[in-house]
């Protein structure tokens, strides 16, 4: 298992201290976490599997984990600027980028605003924003937002009911509880959660996505209630040469529910061999056509 | 009738009570006429309000179109003259839907704004401590007076007062708290301060006036989060 230090190093970037970790070996792969969650939330098996083939850069978004939690600057374009600062600090010019949920929106901002920094892009359980996006229903939004007065544990348990598939939750209660305990070590304060939520609602990259040049993998679970799979189809339409994978039976927490399959999907996409396979497949299809 | 046989102190107290009762009644009548105009015009004003409600019923603002999402700050609603929590319920629902945390003051009917101070201060303190941020007071006509008084006393719990319809007399505002004003063009012809916004429509319908709601959302959006710990 990849070693995780209790205290993460911090870099002063874009006016705040951003906590980060780098481990593994191979081409650099930056992971961007979603709403309210910090870098502790990545599934350990997912991290371990990827660290064998890539140099992983994980960090706590502004307002979460061990990073600073200011009361402003949560626009997703600014979160992308934080990341650019972190890459500068680490002297990494270009890397693969994987964004999960709200992190996927930040990854889109990064790919649109700083295309030279993104080698390949993976967007997991996210949306492009704008009028064509389909947002969660009011009942789901209420579950995500009405967290005042709840302990971090209560809030995490409440959110789990809409992020995991009901069947997975039923069969893996202990696993979900263990995951929850990892996630609430450094709980996200209410103001940071509110400002992240607001920034995610404001986010709209739908017009800019046509300019994304990085090869892109869009993946989602077909049971996702929080960010319905329609959004991933839309992303795949808007981003030139994007590849779409819809994972059957998985919900918003697809990476946690089918960790091994997702890690292998990601690794194969990023891997040159995987790309060669894809090219071979495309050629074979073209020849067949 | 004053009882001539009663001791002088008792008589003085009774007179004071009577005079205070007359004061209250006078004030009430004055506020009612100031808010709703002369009774002669009430049928016309009612018809105008109903027409305005019908014309605005389909306004996209009610569905949150072109409204920017809020940051969850506590917004304490202070009712105007003869209004109460029930009349502000639609506004509370709308504010909640656009991302704020509206709080009512537990006031059935506002007949005298001086009676609002206690429940308003309590509601503000409760909401502000629960959410960990300074609150914003959104007050209507005579409720603005109570909001300004409470803001002066509770500067550590309030950052801004948004006055929707101004009362006749306004207490002096404390420098630490910002005041924003939304008023109708019928009442005021031109803005007299930078943060004053003029809208068309009936004054009594300001809590549901789409133009006023849009401006309200813009003002709320511009108010930065003030964490309690940060002072």
Coordinates of N, CA, C and O in Angstrom, one line a residue, chain A residues 160-226:
Chain A
X160 N -23.6 9.7 1.8 CA -23.4 8.3 1.2 C -24.7 7.7 0.6 O -24.6 7.0 -0.4
X161 N -25.8 8.1 1.2 CA -27.1 7.5 0.7 C -27.4 7.9 -0.8 O -28.1 7.2 -1.5
X162 N -26.8 9.0 -1.2 CA -27.1 9.4 -2.6 C -25.8 9.2 -3.5 O -25.9 9.4 -4.8
X163 N -24.7 9.0 -2.9 CA -23.5 8.8 -3.8 C -23.2 7.4 -4.1 O -22.6 7.1 -5.2
X164 N -23.5 6.5 -3.2 CA -23.2 5.0 -3.5 C -24.5 4.4 -4.1 O -25.6 4.9 -3.8
X165 N -24.4 3.4 -4.8 CA -25.5 2.6 -5.3 C -26.1 1.9 -4.1 O -25.4 1.4 -3.3
X166 N -27.5 1.9 -4.0 CA -28.1 1.3 -2.8 C -27.7 -0.1 -2.5 O -27.4 -0.5 -1.4
X167 N -27.5 -0.9 -3.6 CA -27.2 -2.3 -3.4 C -25.7 -2.4 -2.9 O -25.4 -3.2 -2.0
X168 N -24.8 -1.5 -3.4 CA -23.4 -1.5 -2.9 C -23.4 -1.2 -1.4 O -22.7 -1.8 -0.6
X169 N -24.2 -0.2 -1.1 CA -24.2 0.3 0.3 C -24.7 -0.8 1.3 O -24.2 -1.0 2.4
X170 N -25.7 -1.5 0.8 CA -26.3 -2.6 1.6 C -25.3 -3.7 1.8 O -25.2 -4.2 2.9
X171 N -24.5 -4.0 0.8 CA -23.6 -5.2 0.9 C -22.2 -4.8 1.4 O -21.5 -5.7 1.8
X172 N -21.9 -3.5 1.5 CA -20.6 -3.1 1.9 C -20.5 -2.1 3.0 O -19.8 -1.2 3.0
X173 N -21.4 -2.3 4.0 CA -21.6 -1.2 5.0 C -20.2 -1.0 5.8 O -19.9 0.2 6.0
X174 N -19.5 -2.0 6.1 CA -18.3 -1.9 6.9 C -17.2 -1.1 6.0 O -16.5 -0.3 6.5
X175 N -17.2 -1.5 4.8 CA -16.2 -0.9 3.9 C -16.5 0.6 3.7 O -15.6 1.4 3.8
X176 N -17.8 0.9 3.6 CA -18.2 2.3 3.4 C -17.9 3.1 4.7 O -17.4 4.2 4.7
X177 N -18.1 2.5 5.9 CA -17.8 3.1 7.2 C -16.3 3.4 7.3 O -15.9 4.5 7.7
X178 N -15.5 2.4 6.9 CA -14.0 2.6 7.0 C -13.6 3.8 6.1 O -12.8 4.6 6.5
X179 N -14.2 3.8 4.9 CA -13.9 4.9 3.9 C -14.3 6.2 4.5 O -13.6 7.2 4.5
X180 N -15.5 6.2 5.2 CA -16.0 7.5 5.8 C -15.0 8.0 6.9 O -14.8 9.2 6.9
X181 N -14.5 7.1 7.7 CA -13.6 7.5 8.7 C -12.3 8.1 8.2 O -11.8 9.0 8.7
X182 N -11.9 7.6 7.0 CA -10.7 8.2 6.4 C -11.0 9.6 5.9 O -10.2 10.5 6.0
X183 N -12.2 9.8 5.4 CA -12.6 11.0 4.8 C -12.8 12.2 5.8 O -12.7 13.3 5.4
X184 N -13.2 11.8 7.0 CA -13.5 12.9 8.0 C -12.4 13.2 8.9 O -12.6 13.8 9.9
X185 N -11.2 12.7 8.6 CA -10.0 13.0 9.5 C -9.9 14.6 9.6 O -9.7 15.1 10.6
X186 N -9.9 15.2 8.4 CA -9.8 16.7 8.4 C -11.1 17.2 7.8 O -11.2 17.4 6.5
X187 N -12.2 17.3 8.5 CA -13.5 17.6 7.9 C -13.5 19.0 7.3 O -12.8 19.9 7.7
X188 N -14.3 19.1 6.2 CA -14.4 20.3 5.5 C -15.3 21.3 6.2 O -16.5 20.9 6.5
X189 N -14.9 22.5 6.5 CA -15.8 23.4 7.2 C -17.0 23.8 6.3 O -16.9 23.8 5.1
X190 N -18.1 24.2 6.9 CA -19.4 24.5 6.2 C -19.2 25.6 5.2 O -19.7 25.5 4.0
X191 N -18.4 26.6 5.5 CA -18.3 27.7 4.6 C -17.6 27.3 3.3 O -17.9 27.7 2.2
X192 N -16.6 26.4 3.5 CA -15.8 25.9 2.3 C -16.7 25.0 1.4 O -16.7 25.1 0.2
X193 N -17.5 24.2 2.1 CA -18.4 23.3 1.4 C -19.4 24.1 0.6 O -19.7 23.9 -0.6
X194 N -20.0 25.1 1.3 CA -21.0 26.0 0.6 C -20.4 26.7 -0.6 O -21.0 26.8 -1.7
X195 N -19.1 27.2 -0.5 CA -18.5 28.0 -1.6 C -18.1 27.0 -2.7 O -18.2 27.4 -3.9
X196 N -17.7 25.8 -2.4 CA -17.4 24.8 -3.4 C -18.7 24.5 -4.2 O -18.7 24.4 -5.4
X197 N -19.8 24.3 -3.5 CA -21.1 24.0 -4.1 C -21.5 25.1 -5.0 O -21.9 24.9 -6.2
X198 N -21.4 26.3 -4.5 CA -21.8 27.5 -5.3 C -20.9 27.6 -6.6 O -21.4 27.8 -7.7
X199 N -19.6 27.3 -6.4 CA -18.7 27.4 -7.6 C -19.1 26.3 -8.6 O -19.0 26.5 -9.8
X200 N -19.5 25.1 -8.1 CA -19.8 24.0 -9.0 C -21.1 24.4 -9.8 O -21.3 24.1 -11.0
X201 N -22.1 25.0 -9.1 CA -23.3 25.4 -9.7 C -23.0 26.5 -10.8 O -23.6 26.5 -11.9
X202 N -22.1 27.4 -10.5 CA -21.7 28.5 -11.5 C -21.0 28.0 -12.7 O -20.9 28.6 -13.7
X203 N -20.3 26.8 -12.5 CA -19.4 26.3 -13.5 C -20.1 26.1 -14.9 O -21.1 25.5 -14.9
X204 N -19.4 26.5 -15.9 CA -19.9 26.3 -17.3 C -18.8 26.3 -18.3 O -18.2 27.4 -18.6
X205 N -18.4 25.1 -18.7 CA -17.3 25.0 -19.7 C -17.8 24.6 -21.0 O -17.0 24.3 -21.9
X206 N -19.1 24.5 -21.2 CA -19.7 23.9 -22.4 C -19.2 24.5 -23.7 O -19.1 23.8 -24.7
X207 N -19.0 25.8 -23.7 CA -18.6 26.5 -24.9 C -17.1 26.3 -25.1 O -16.6 26.3 -26.3
X208 N -16.3 26.1 -24.1 CA -14.8 26.1 -24.2 C -14.3 24.7 -24.5 O -13.2 24.5 -25.0
X209 N -15.2 23.7 -24.3 CA -14.7 22.3 -24.4 C -14.3 21.9 -25.8 O -13.4 21.0 -26.0
X210 N -14.8 22.5 -26.8 CA -14.5 22.2 -28.2 C -13.0 22.5 -28.4 O -12.4 21.9 -29.4
X211 N -12.4 23.3 -27.6 CA -11.0 23.6 -27.8 C -10.0 22.7 -27.1 O -8.8 22.9 -27.1
X212 N -10.6 21.7 -26.3 CA -9.7 20.7 -25.6 C -9.0 19.9 -26.6 O -9.6 19.2 -27.5
X213 N -7.6 19.8 -26.5 CA -6.8 19.0 -27.5 C -6.3 17.8 -26.8 O -5.8 16.9 -27.5
X214 N -6.3 17.7 -25.5 CA -5.8 16.5 -24.9 C -6.7 15.3 -25.1 O -7.9 15.4 -25.1
X215 N -6.1 14.1 -25.4 CA -7.0 12.9 -25.5 C -7.7 12.7 -24.2 O -7.1 12.9 -23.1
X216 N -9.0 12.5 -24.3 CA -9.9 12.5 -23.1 C -10.7 11.2 -23.0 O -11.2 10.7 -23.9
X217 N -10.7 10.7 -21.7 CA -11.5 9.6 -21.4 C -12.6 10.1 -20.4 O -12.4 10.8 -19.4
X218 N -13.9 9.8 -20.8 CA -15.0 10.3 -19.9 C -15.6 9.0 -19.4 O -16.0 8.1 -20.2
X219 N -15.7 8.9 -18.1 CA -16.3 7.7 -17.5 C -17.3 8.0 -16.4 O -17.2 9.0 -15.7
X220 N -18.3 7.2 -16.3 CA -19.4 7.4 -15.3 C -20.1 6.1 -15.0 O -20.1 5.1 -15.9
X221 N -20.8 6.0 -13.9 CA -21.6 4.9 -13.6 C -23.1 5.2 -14.1 O -23.5 6.3 -14.1
X222 N -23.7 4.1 -14.6 CA -25.1 4.4 -15.1 C -26.1 4.6 -14.1 O -27.3 4.9 -14.4
X223 N -25.7 4.4 -12.8 CA -26.7 4.6 -11.7 C -26.5 5.9 -10.9 O -27.0 6.1 -9.9
X224 N -25.7 6.8 -11.5 CA -25.3 8.0 -10.8 C -26.5 8.9 -10.7 O -27.0 9.4 -11.7
X225 N -27.0 9.2 -9.5 CA -28.1 10.1 -9.2 C -27.7 11.5 -9.0 O -28.4 12.5 -9.2
X226 N -26.4 11.7 -8.6 CA -25.9 13.0 -8.3 C -25.6 13.8 -9.6 O -25.9 15.0 -9.8

